[in-house]
Coordinates of C-alpha atoms and ligand atoms in Angstrom, one line a residue:
M1 CA 18.0 -49.5 12.7
S2 CA 18.0 -53.2 13.7
Y3 CA 15.9 -55.8 11.8
F4 CA 14.7 -59.2 13.0
M5 CA 13.2 -62.1 10.9
G6 CA 10.5 -64.4 12.0
I7 CA 9.7 -67.5 10.0
D8 CA 6.3 -69.1 10.6
L9 CA 5.8 -72.6 9.3
G10 CA 2.0 -72.8 9.1
T11 CA -0.2 -75.7 7.9
S12 CA -1.0 -74.2 4.6
S13 CA 1.9 -71.9 4.0
L14 CA 5.2 -70.5 5.3
K15 CA 5.6 -66.8 6.0
A16 CA 8.8 -64.8 6.5
V17 CA 8.3 -61.5 8.3
I18 CA 10.9 -58.8 8.9
I19 CA 10.3 -56.2 11.5
N20 CA 12.4 -53.3 12.8
E21 CA 13.2 -52.4 16.3
T22 CA 10.0 -50.3 16.7
G23 CA 7.8 -53.2 15.6
T24 CA 7.0 -52.0 12.1
V25 CA 6.6 -54.7 9.6
V26 CA 9.2 -53.9 6.9
E27 CA 8.8 -56.9 4.6
I28 CA 6.6 -59.9 4.4
S29 CA 6.5 -62.8 2.0
G30 CA 4.9 -66.2 1.9
S31 CA 4.8 -69.5 -0.1
S32 CA 2.3 -72.3 0.2
Y33 CA 2.3 -76.0 0.1
S34 CA -0.3 -78.7 0.3
V35 CA -1.5 -81.2 2.9
I36 CA -1.2 -84.7 1.4
C37 CA -4.2 -86.9 2.1
R38 CA -3.1 -90.4 0.8
K39 CA -5.9 -92.1 2.7
N40 CA -9.1 -90.9 4.4
G41 CA -8.1 -89.4 7.8
Y42 CA -4.4 -89.0 6.9
A43 CA -2.6 -85.6 6.8
E44 CA 1.0 -85.5 5.8
Q45 CA 3.5 -83.0 4.4
E46 CA 6.9 -83.3 2.7
P47 CA 9.5 -81.6 4.9
E48 CA 11.4 -80.8 1.7
S49 CA 8.3 -78.7 0.5
W50 CA 8.7 -76.6 3.7
W51 CA 12.4 -75.9 2.8
Q52 CA 11.4 -75.1 -0.8
A53 CA 8.8 -72.7 0.5
L54 CA 11.4 -71.0 2.7
K55 CA 13.6 -70.6 -0.3
A56 CA 10.8 -69.2 -2.3
A57 CA 9.7 -66.7 0.4
I58 CA 13.2 -65.5 1.0
G59 CA 13.9 -65.4 -2.7
A60 CA 10.9 -63.1 -3.1
L61 CA 12.2 -60.8 -0.3
K62 CA 15.6 -60.7 -1.9
K63 CA 14.1 -59.5 -5.2
K64 CA 12.1 -56.8 -3.4
N65 CA 14.5 -55.5 -0.9
P66 CA 18.0 -57.1 -0.9
Q67 CA 19.5 -54.6 1.6
I68 CA 17.0 -55.6 4.3
L69 CA 18.1 -59.2 4.1
D70 CA 21.7 -58.2 4.7
A71 CA 20.7 -56.2 7.7
V72 CA 18.8 -59.0 9.5
A73 CA 20.4 -59.3 13.0
A74 CA 18.7 -62.5 14.2
I75 CA 16.1 -65.1 13.1
G76 CA 13.4 -66.9 15.1
F77 CA 10.9 -69.7 14.2
S78 CA 7.3 -70.3 14.8
G79 CA 5.8 -73.6 13.7
Q80 CA 2.7 -75.8 13.4
M81 CA 2.7 -78.0 16.5
H82 CA 2.5 -81.7 17.4
G83 CA 3.7 -83.1 14.0
T84 CA 6.4 -85.7 13.5
V85 CA 9.5 -85.6 11.2
L86 CA 11.7 -88.6 11.4
L87 CA 15.4 -88.4 10.5
D88 CA 17.9 -91.3 10.1
K89 CA 21.6 -91.3 11.3
E90 CA 22.6 -89.4 8.1
Y91 CA 20.0 -86.8 9.0
Q92 CA 17.8 -87.8 6.0
V93 CA 14.0 -87.6 6.2
L94 CA 12.6 -91.2 6.5
R95 CA 9.0 -90.6 5.5
P96 CA 6.6 -87.7 5.0
A97 CA 5.8 -85.8 8.2
I98 CA 2.6 -86.8 9.9
I99 CA 1.0 -83.5 10.9
H100 CA -1.3 -82.2 13.7
C101 CA -4.5 -82.7 11.8
D102 CA -3.9 -86.4 11.0
A103 CA -6.6 -88.6 12.4
R104 CA -5.2 -92.1 11.9
T105 CA -4.2 -92.9 15.5
E106 CA -7.5 -93.4 17.3
D107 CA -6.5 -97.0 18.1
E108 CA -3.1 -95.9 19.4
V109 CA -4.7 -93.2 21.6
R110 CA -6.9 -95.9 23.2
E111 CA -3.9 -98.2 23.7
I112 CA -1.8 -95.5 25.3
Y113 CA -4.6 -94.8 27.8
R114 CA -4.8 -98.5 28.5
L115 CA -1.0 -98.8 29.1
L116 CA -0.7 -95.7 31.2
G117 CA -3.9 -96.0 33.3
A118 CA -4.1 -93.3 35.9
E119 CA -0.6 -92.1 35.2
A120 CA -1.7 -90.6 31.8
E121 CA -3.4 -87.6 33.4
K122 CA -0.8 -87.2 36.2
I123 CA 2.2 -87.1 34.0
L124 CA 0.9 -85.7 30.7
M125 CA -1.6 -83.3 32.2
N126 CA -3.3 -83.3 28.7
P127 CA -5.8 -85.4 26.8
I128 CA -4.2 -87.8 24.3
A129 CA -5.4 -87.0 20.9
T130 CA -4.7 -88.0 17.3
G131 CA -2.1 -86.0 15.3
I132 CA 0.2 -85.6 18.2
M133 CA 3.8 -87.0 18.3
L134 CA 3.3 -89.7 21.0
P135 CA 0.4 -91.6 19.3
T136 CA 2.0 -90.9 15.9
L137 CA 5.2 -92.6 17.0
C138 CA 3.2 -95.5 18.4
W139 CA 1.5 -95.8 15.0
V140 CA 4.9 -95.8 13.2
K141 CA 6.1 -98.5 15.6
K142 CA 3.2 -100.7 14.8
H143 CA 2.8 -100.1 11.1
E144 CA 6.3 -99.1 9.9
Q145 CA 8.6 -100.7 12.4
K146 CA 11.6 -100.6 10.1
I147 CA 11.3 -96.8 9.9
L148 CA 11.3 -96.5 13.6
E149 CA 14.3 -98.8 13.9
K150 CA 16.2 -96.4 11.5
T151 CA 15.1 -93.3 13.4
K152 CA 17.9 -91.3 15.0
Y153 CA 15.8 -88.2 15.7
T154 CA 12.1 -87.3 15.9
L155 CA 11.6 -83.6 15.3
L156 CA 8.8 -81.1 15.4
P157 CA 8.2 -79.4 12.0
K158 CA 9.8 -76.0 12.6
D159 CA 12.8 -77.8 14.3
Y160 CA 13.5 -79.6 11.0
L161 CA 13.5 -76.3 9.1
R162 CA 15.8 -74.8 11.7
F163 CA 18.1 -77.8 11.4
R164 CA 18.4 -77.2 7.7
M165 CA 19.4 -73.7 8.4
T166 CA 21.9 -74.2 11.2
G167 CA 22.8 -77.9 11.2
T168 CA 21.8 -78.2 14.9
I169 CA 19.2 -80.5 16.4
G170 CA 16.9 -79.2 19.2
T171 CA 13.5 -78.0 20.3
D172 CA 12.0 -75.6 22.8
Y173 CA 9.7 -76.1 25.9
S174 CA 6.6 -75.0 24.0
D175 CA 6.9 -77.6 21.3
A176 CA 8.4 -80.3 23.5
S177 CA 5.5 -80.0 26.0
A178 CA 3.0 -80.4 23.2
T179 CA 4.3 -83.8 22.0
L180 CA 2.7 -85.7 25.0
A181 CA 6.2 -87.3 25.4
F182 CA 7.4 -84.6 27.8
D183 CA 7.0 -84.5 31.6
M184 CA 6.3 -80.8 32.1
K185 CA 6.5 -81.0 35.9
K186 CA 10.0 -82.5 35.8
G187 CA 11.1 -80.5 32.8
K188 CA 12.4 -83.5 30.8
W189 CA 11.3 -86.1 28.3
A190 CA 8.8 -88.5 30.0
E191 CA 11.0 -91.6 30.3
R192 CA 8.3 -93.5 32.2
V193 CA 5.6 -92.9 29.6
L194 CA 8.0 -93.8 26.8
E195 CA 9.1 -96.9 28.5
K196 CA 5.5 -98.0 29.0
V197 CA 4.5 -97.5 25.4
G198 CA 7.8 -99.0 24.2
L199 CA 9.5 -96.0 22.5
P200 CA 13.2 -95.1 22.9
V201 CA 13.9 -91.9 24.7
D202 CA 17.2 -91.1 22.9
I203 CA 15.4 -90.2 19.6
F204 CA 14.0 -87.0 21.3
P205 CA 16.1 -83.8 20.8
P206 CA 17.7 -81.5 23.4
F207 CA 15.5 -78.6 24.4
G208 CA 15.7 -75.0 25.9
D209 CA 13.9 -71.7 26.1
S210 CA 12.5 -70.2 22.9
A211 CA 14.9 -67.2 23.0
M212 CA 18.0 -69.4 23.3
I213 CA 20.4 -69.0 20.4
C214 CA 20.9 -72.5 19.1
G215 CA 23.2 -71.9 16.2
A216 CA 23.9 -69.7 13.2
M217 CA 23.2 -69.8 9.5
T218 CA 25.6 -72.3 7.9
E219 CA 27.5 -71.5 4.8
E220 CA 25.5 -74.0 2.8
A221 CA 22.2 -72.7 4.0
A222 CA 23.3 -69.1 3.4
R223 CA 24.2 -70.0 -0.2
E224 CA 20.9 -71.8 -0.8
L225 CA 18.7 -69.1 0.8
G226 CA 20.6 -66.0 -0.2
L227 CA 21.1 -64.8 3.4
K228 CA 24.3 -63.9 5.2
K229 CA 26.3 -66.7 6.8
G230 CA 26.5 -66.6 10.6
I231 CA 23.2 -64.9 11.4
P232 CA 22.2 -66.0 15.0
V233 CA 19.2 -68.3 15.1
V234 CA 17.0 -68.8 18.2
L235 CA 15.0 -71.9 19.0
G236 CA 11.7 -70.2 18.5
G237 CA 8.5 -72.0 19.5
A238 CA 5.0 -73.4 18.9
D239 CA 2.8 -71.2 16.7
Q240 CA 0.3 -70.7 19.5
V241 CA 3.0 -69.3 21.7
M242 CA 4.7 -67.2 19.1
Q243 CA 1.4 -65.7 17.9
S244 CA 0.4 -64.9 21.5
I245 CA 3.7 -63.0 21.9
G246 CA 3.1 -61.5 18.4
C247 CA -0.1 -59.9 19.6
G248 CA 1.0 -58.9 23.0
A249 CA -0.8 -61.6 25.0
V250 CA 2.1 -62.2 27.4
S251 CA 0.4 -61.9 30.9
P252 CA -2.1 -64.2 32.7
G253 CA -5.7 -63.6 31.5
Q254 CA -4.7 -62.3 28.1
A255 CA -6.3 -64.5 25.4
T256 CA -6.1 -65.1 21.7
A257 CA -8.7 -66.5 19.3
N258 CA -6.9 -67.8 16.2
I259 CA -8.5 -68.9 13.0
G260 CA -5.7 -70.3 10.9
S261 CA -5.9 -73.7 9.2
G262 CA -6.7 -75.0 12.7
G263 CA -8.5 -72.9 15.3
Q264 CA -7.5 -72.2 18.9
I265 CA -8.5 -70.3 21.9
C266 CA -5.4 -69.7 24.1
I267 CA -5.3 -68.1 27.5
Q268 CA -2.1 -67.2 29.3
T269 CA -2.2 -68.5 32.9
G270 CA 0.1 -68.0 35.9
E271 CA 0.4 -71.7 36.4
A272 CA -0.7 -75.0 34.9
E273 CA -4.5 -75.4 34.9
A274 CA -4.9 -79.0 33.6
N275 CA -8.2 -80.7 33.0
P276 CA -7.7 -83.3 30.3
K277 CA -11.3 -84.5 30.6
L278 CA -12.6 -81.3 29.2
G279 CA -10.4 -81.8 26.1
I280 CA -8.3 -78.7 26.8
N281 CA -4.5 -78.5 26.7
T282 CA -2.1 -77.2 29.2
F283 CA 1.3 -76.5 27.7
Q284 CA 4.4 -74.6 28.5
G285 CA 5.1 -71.2 26.9
Y286 CA 8.3 -69.6 25.7
A287 CA 10.1 -70.8 28.9
R288 CA 9.7 -73.5 31.5
D289 CA 7.8 -71.3 33.9
R290 CA 5.3 -70.0 31.3
W291 CA 1.9 -71.6 30.9
Y292 CA -1.2 -71.4 28.9
V293 CA -4.4 -73.3 28.4
M294 CA -5.8 -74.0 25.0
G295 CA -8.9 -75.3 23.4
A296 CA -7.9 -76.5 19.9
M297 CA -10.2 -77.4 17.1
T298 CA -8.8 -79.2 14.1
S299 CA -10.3 -77.8 10.9
A300 CA -11.0 -74.0 11.0
G301 CA -9.7 -72.0 8.0
S302 CA -9.1 -75.4 6.3
S303 CA -12.8 -76.0 6.4
L304 CA -13.4 -72.8 4.4
R305 CA -10.5 -73.7 2.1
W306 CA -12.0 -77.1 1.5
L307 CA -15.4 -75.6 0.6
N308 CA -13.8 -72.9 -1.6
Q309 CA -12.0 -75.6 -3.6
I310 CA -15.2 -77.5 -4.2
L311 CA -17.2 -74.4 -5.1
D312 CA -14.2 -73.0 -7.1
Q313 CA -14.4 -69.7 -5.3
K314 CA -11.1 -67.8 -4.9
D315 CA -11.8 -64.1 -4.3
Y316 CA -12.0 -63.5 -0.5
D317 CA -13.5 -60.0 -1.0
E318 CA -16.4 -61.5 -3.0
I319 CA -16.8 -64.4 -0.5
N320 CA -17.0 -62.1 2.5
K321 CA -19.4 -59.8 0.7
Q322 CA -21.7 -62.7 -0.1
V323 CA -21.5 -64.1 3.4
S324 CA -22.4 -60.6 4.9
E325 CA -25.6 -60.6 3.0
I326 CA -26.9 -63.8 4.6
K327 CA -28.5 -63.6 8.0
P328 CA -27.0 -65.2 11.2
G329 CA -27.8 -68.9 11.2
S330 CA -27.7 -69.2 7.4
D331 CA -31.5 -69.8 7.3
G332 CA -31.2 -73.0 9.4
L333 CA -28.0 -74.5 8.1
I334 CA -25.5 -75.9 10.6
F335 CA -22.1 -77.2 9.7
L336 CA -20.0 -79.5 12.0
P337 CA -16.4 -78.9 11.0
Y338 CA -15.1 -82.4 11.8
L339 CA -13.4 -82.9 8.4
S340 CA -10.5 -84.7 10.1
G341 CA -11.9 -85.7 13.4
E342 CA -12.0 -83.2 16.3
R343 CA -9.9 -82.3 19.3
C344 CA -11.4 -80.0 21.9
P345 CA -13.9 -80.8 23.4
R346 CA -14.9 -83.9 21.4
L347 CA -11.5 -85.7 21.5
N348 CA -12.7 -87.9 18.7
G349 CA -10.7 -88.8 15.6
D350 CA -13.4 -91.1 14.3
I351 CA -15.9 -88.5 13.2
S352 CA -16.4 -86.5 10.1
G353 CA -18.1 -83.3 8.9
V354 CA -21.8 -82.7 8.6
F355 CA -24.2 -80.2 6.9
W356 CA -27.5 -80.2 8.8
G357 CA -30.5 -78.4 7.5
L358 CA -30.0 -78.4 3.7
S359 CA -32.9 -77.1 1.6
Y360 CA -33.7 -75.7 -1.8
L361 CA -32.9 -72.4 -0.3
T362 CA -29.3 -73.5 0.3
D363 CA -26.9 -71.8 -2.1
R364 CA -23.2 -71.0 -2.3
A365 CA -23.4 -68.0 0.1
R366 CA -25.4 -69.9 2.7
L367 CA -23.0 -72.9 2.5
T368 CA -20.1 -70.6 3.0
R369 CA -21.6 -68.7 5.9
A370 CA -22.6 -72.0 7.5
V371 CA -19.0 -73.2 7.3
M372 CA -17.7 -70.0 8.9
E373 CA -20.4 -70.3 11.6
G374 CA -19.7 -74.0 12.2
V375 CA -16.0 -73.2 12.7
T376 CA -17.0 -70.4 15.1
Y377 CA -19.4 -72.7 17.1
A378 CA -16.5 -75.1 17.5
M379 CA -14.2 -72.2 18.6
R380 CA -17.0 -71.2 21.1
S381 CA -17.0 -74.7 22.5
C382 CA -13.2 -74.5 23.0
L383 CA -13.7 -71.2 24.8
D384 CA -16.4 -72.8 27.0
A385 CA -14.1 -75.7 27.9
C386 CA -11.3 -73.3 28.9
K387 CA -13.6 -71.3 31.1
K388 CA -15.0 -74.5 32.7
A389 CA -11.5 -75.5 33.6
G390 CA -11.1 -72.2 35.5
A391 CA -9.2 -70.0 33.1
E392 CA -10.0 -66.3 33.6
I393 CA -10.0 -64.0 30.6
Y394 CA -9.4 -60.2 30.8
S395 CA -8.9 -59.4 27.2
M396 CA -9.0 -61.2 23.8
T397 CA -7.3 -60.5 20.5
A398 CA -8.5 -62.1 17.3
I399 CA -5.7 -63.3 15.1
G400 CA -4.9 -65.6 12.1
G401 CA -5.9 -65.6 8.4
G402 CA -9.7 -65.9 9.2
N403 CA -9.6 -62.5 10.8
R404 CA -9.0 -60.8 7.5
S405 CA -12.7 -61.4 7.1
E406 CA -15.0 -58.7 8.6
P407 CA -18.0 -61.1 8.9
W408 CA -15.9 -63.8 10.6
L409 CA -14.6 -61.3 13.1
Q410 CA -18.1 -60.0 13.9
M411 CA -19.4 -63.6 14.1
Q412 CA -16.8 -64.4 16.7
A413 CA -17.6 -61.3 18.9
D414 CA -21.3 -62.2 18.6
M415 CA -20.9 -65.9 19.4
Y416 CA -18.3 -65.6 22.2
N417 CA -20.1 -62.5 23.6
V418 CA -16.7 -60.8 24.1
E419 CA -15.1 -57.6 22.8
L420 CA -12.3 -58.4 20.4
K421 CA -9.1 -56.4 19.7
T422 CA -7.0 -56.8 16.5
T423 CA -3.4 -55.9 15.9
L424 CA -2.2 -53.3 13.3
H425 CA -0.1 -56.1 11.7
Q426 CA -1.2 -59.4 10.3
E427 CA 0.9 -62.6 10.6
Q428 CA 1.2 -62.5 14.3
A429 CA 3.1 -65.9 14.5
G430 CA 5.9 -64.7 12.3
Y431 CA 5.9 -61.4 14.1
G432 CA 6.3 -63.1 17.5
A433 CA 9.1 -65.3 16.2
A434 CA 10.9 -62.1 15.1
M435 CA 10.3 -60.6 18.6
I436 CA 11.8 -63.7 20.3
A437 CA 14.8 -63.4 18.0
A438 CA 15.3 -59.8 19.2
V439 CA 15.1 -61.0 22.8
G440 CA 17.5 -63.8 22.0
I441 CA 20.3 -61.5 21.0
H442 CA 19.5 -59.2 24.0
Y443 CA 18.2 -56.3 21.9
F444 CA 15.3 -56.3 24.5
P445 CA 15.8 -57.7 28.0
D446 CA 12.6 -59.7 27.9
I447 CA 9.4 -60.4 26.0
Q448 CA 7.4 -58.0 28.1
T449 CA 9.6 -55.1 27.1
A450 CA 9.6 -56.2 23.5
S451 CA 5.9 -56.4 23.6
K452 CA 5.5 -52.9 25.1
E453 CA 7.9 -51.4 22.5
M454 CA 6.6 -53.2 19.5
I455 CA 2.9 -54.2 19.5
R456 CA 0.2 -51.8 18.2
Y457 CA -3.6 -52.4 18.1
K458 CA -6.2 -51.1 15.8
D459 CA -8.4 -48.4 17.4
R460 CA -11.6 -50.3 16.5
I461 CA -12.9 -52.8 19.0
I462 CA -15.3 -55.5 17.6
R463 CA -18.3 -55.6 20.0
P464 CA -20.9 -58.3 20.4
R465 CA -24.5 -57.4 19.5
K466 CA -27.0 -58.6 22.0
E467 CA -29.8 -59.7 19.7
I468 CA -27.4 -61.6 17.4
H469 CA -25.7 -63.2 20.4
E470 CA -29.1 -64.5 21.6
C471 CA -29.9 -65.9 18.1
Y472 CA -26.5 -67.6 18.0
E473 CA -27.1 -69.1 21.5
E474 CA -30.1 -71.0 20.0
Y475 CA -28.1 -72.3 17.1
Y476 CA -25.1 -73.2 19.3
R477 CA -27.4 -75.4 21.5
L478 CA -28.6 -77.2 18.3
Y479 CA -25.0 -77.5 17.0
Q480 CA -24.1 -79.3 20.2
E481 CA -27.2 -81.5 20.2
I482 CA -26.6 -82.7 16.6
Y483 CA -23.3 -84.3 17.9
E484 CA -24.6 -85.5 21.2
K485 CA -27.6 -87.3 19.7
G486 CA -25.8 -88.4 16.5
Q487 CA -22.3 -89.3 17.8
A488 CA -22.6 -93.1 17.4
T489 CA -24.1 -92.9 13.9
L490 CA -21.4 -90.3 12.9
E491 CA -18.7 -92.6 14.2
A492 CA -20.1 -95.6 12.3
V493 CA -20.4 -93.7 9.0
T494 CA -16.9 -92.3 9.4
R495 CA -15.4 -95.8 10.1
L496 CA -17.3 -97.3 7.2
G497 CA -15.9 -94.6 4.9
R498 CA -12.3 -95.3 6.1
R499 CA -12.5 -99.1 5.5
Ligands
ADP501 N1 -9.8 -62.6 3.5 C1 -10.1 -63.8 4.1 N2 -11.4 -64.0 4.4 C2 -11.8 -65.2 5.0 N3 -10.9 -66.1 5.3 C3 -9.6 -65.9 5.1 C4 -9.1 -64.8 4.5 N4 -7.8 -64.9 4.4 C5 -7.5 -66.1 4.9 N5 -8.6 -66.7 5.4 C6 -8.7 -68.0 6.0 O1 -7.5 -68.2 6.8 C7 -6.9 -69.4 6.5 C8 -5.4 -69.3 6.6 O2 -5.0 -68.8 7.8 P1 -3.5 -68.7 8.2 O3 -3.4 -68.2 9.6 O4 -2.8 -67.9 7.1 O5 -3.1 -70.2 8.0 P2 -2.0 -71.2 8.6 O6 -2.6 -71.7 9.9 O7 -1.9 -72.3 7.6 O8 -0.7 -70.4 8.9 C9 -7.4 -69.8 5.1 O9 -7.5 -71.2 5.0 C10 -8.8 -69.2 5.1 O10 -9.7 -70.1 5.5
5SP502 O1 -2.6 -77.9 16.5 C1 -2.4 -76.8 16.8 C2 -2.5 -76.4 18.2 O2 -2.7 -77.5 19.1 C3 -2.1 -75.7 15.9 O3 -1.4 -74.7 16.5 C4 -1.2 -76.2 14.8 O4 0.1 -76.0 15.2 C5 -1.5 -75.6 13.4 O5 -1.8 -74.2 13.5 P1 -2.3 -73.5 12.1 O6 -1.2 -73.6 11.1 O7 -3.5 -74.2 11.7 O8 -2.5 -72.1 12.6

C-alpha cells in the first residue's frame, strides 16, 4: 500500500492528512495558531508558529502511528493564499507575515490603480484588494523601507514552510497568480507592473506546476519533524485549488463553496473569465492552462470564531443545536461580516462589521444564527458575482470547517438555491495536497485519474427548500441595502476607529 501526506497551512490551524492509494484517510492531525492583530485592521502571523504547528501535528501522528510516517511516499502542500513572508539573504524571516485578511493597504490599492491606469485590468485580470502580496509589498516599501531593502525573497505562506522542509525556494502557478504581481497571460512575474510600482522583480521566487517535485526532506528537517530524510516534496498549491482537487472539482462547471476562516465560491472554468469590476478573481489552477473564477469573502468561519470567543461558547454541537432552534432570519437580525473589510463584491478594506436589528429578543442563539446567516449572505453575493461574470455551474460541493455544521449546510442550500454535495472525508485541502503529491511521483498519471480513484461523496444531497429560500431572498435584499445605503457612514466610522 502507498501513502501520501498533504499539509494544509490554514488561517487558523495546520492540518496534516495521510491518505492511502485508494483515497482512504488513514491519519489526520492538526495544530492551531493565532492571527495577531497589533492594530485595528492588521492581520499577521509568525512563520515560526506555522513550523511549530507542523512539528506538533506530525509529532502527534508519530505517537499514534509511527509506521505510517515511515511509509509516506511523497508530500504535498496547500496554503492560505496571498500572504507575504519576507526573507533576508541568510533566509531569516524579516518581520511577521502579513496575511490575506489584513486590511491596512487601502491607500496602496488606490495608489496602484493610479500608477497602472488601464493596464491594471489588462495585465492583472483581477481587482486589486487589501491583504494581497502586491499592495502589501507597496506598504512595506512605504512604511518599512529598510525591511524591503534587506529582502532577498518574498514568499507565500506555504512556500516558506516547504522551504523549511526542503531548503528550496519556489512557488507554483496557483499561488503566484494570486499575488497580483504575476502576468498570467505571459506566464511570468509582471515586470511592467513591478517597475511601475517600484518593486524589484528579483525578490520573487521561481515557479512551476503544483505537481512538480521541488526537493526532498533535508536531514535537518527530518530530524526536527521525525520524518524520513529524502521524501520527495511537490510544490503544492493555493488552498482554493488544493481543496477543489480534494473534493473532485477538477472540470469546468464544477464548483466549491468553502466556509473556512475565509469563505469562497470557486468555479472551475475552461479559460480565464476575468471581470475585476465585479470583485471576482480569475486565477490559475494546478498548472498554467488550468483556470478558475472565485468570489472570496474575508471573514467567514472567523466571524463565528470571533463571536464564540466573546460569548465564551466552545461546544459546536451545542452551538449548532441552539442555532437550529431559531427560525431563518433570526427574528429580524442581520449581520454584515466585514470584521476586516471585505473583498468580493465590495472590494472595500475600509469597512467593518454590523449587527442590524438588535432587540430585547436578541439572545446568544439569535446572535450566533445571525452571524452564520450574515456569512452565508456574503457567500451568496460571491456566487451572484461569479454568475454575473458568466461562470456556469453544473455541480457544487460544500467544504471547509463550517460544513461540519448541519444548520450551516442547509442555510447554504436554501440561500444559494442549489443542491449541495459533501465528501466522505473532511479536510479537503490537505487531502488535495496529498493527491497532488501522488501525481507528482507518477503514482497516478494525472489529477483526473487520481480524482476518479480516490474521491467519494456522501449519499445525502442537501436540497434547497422553496419556502425558506423565498424568506431568505427578502433578507438578502435587505442585507445588500444596509451596505448600499450605509456605505459612506460605515467607512467613516471604520476610519475613525482606526485613527
Ligand atoms: N462543528 C462546527 N460547526 C460550526 N462551525 C464550525 C464547526 N467546525 C468548524 N467550524 C467553523 O470552521 C472554521 C474553521 O474552518 P477550517 O476550514 O478548519 O479553517 P481554516 O480556513 O483556518 O483552515 C471555524 O472558525 C468555525 O467557524
Ligand atoms: O483568501 C483566500 C482566497 O482568496 C483564502 O483562500 C485564504 O487563502 C484563506 O483560506 P482559509 O484558511 O480561510 O480557508
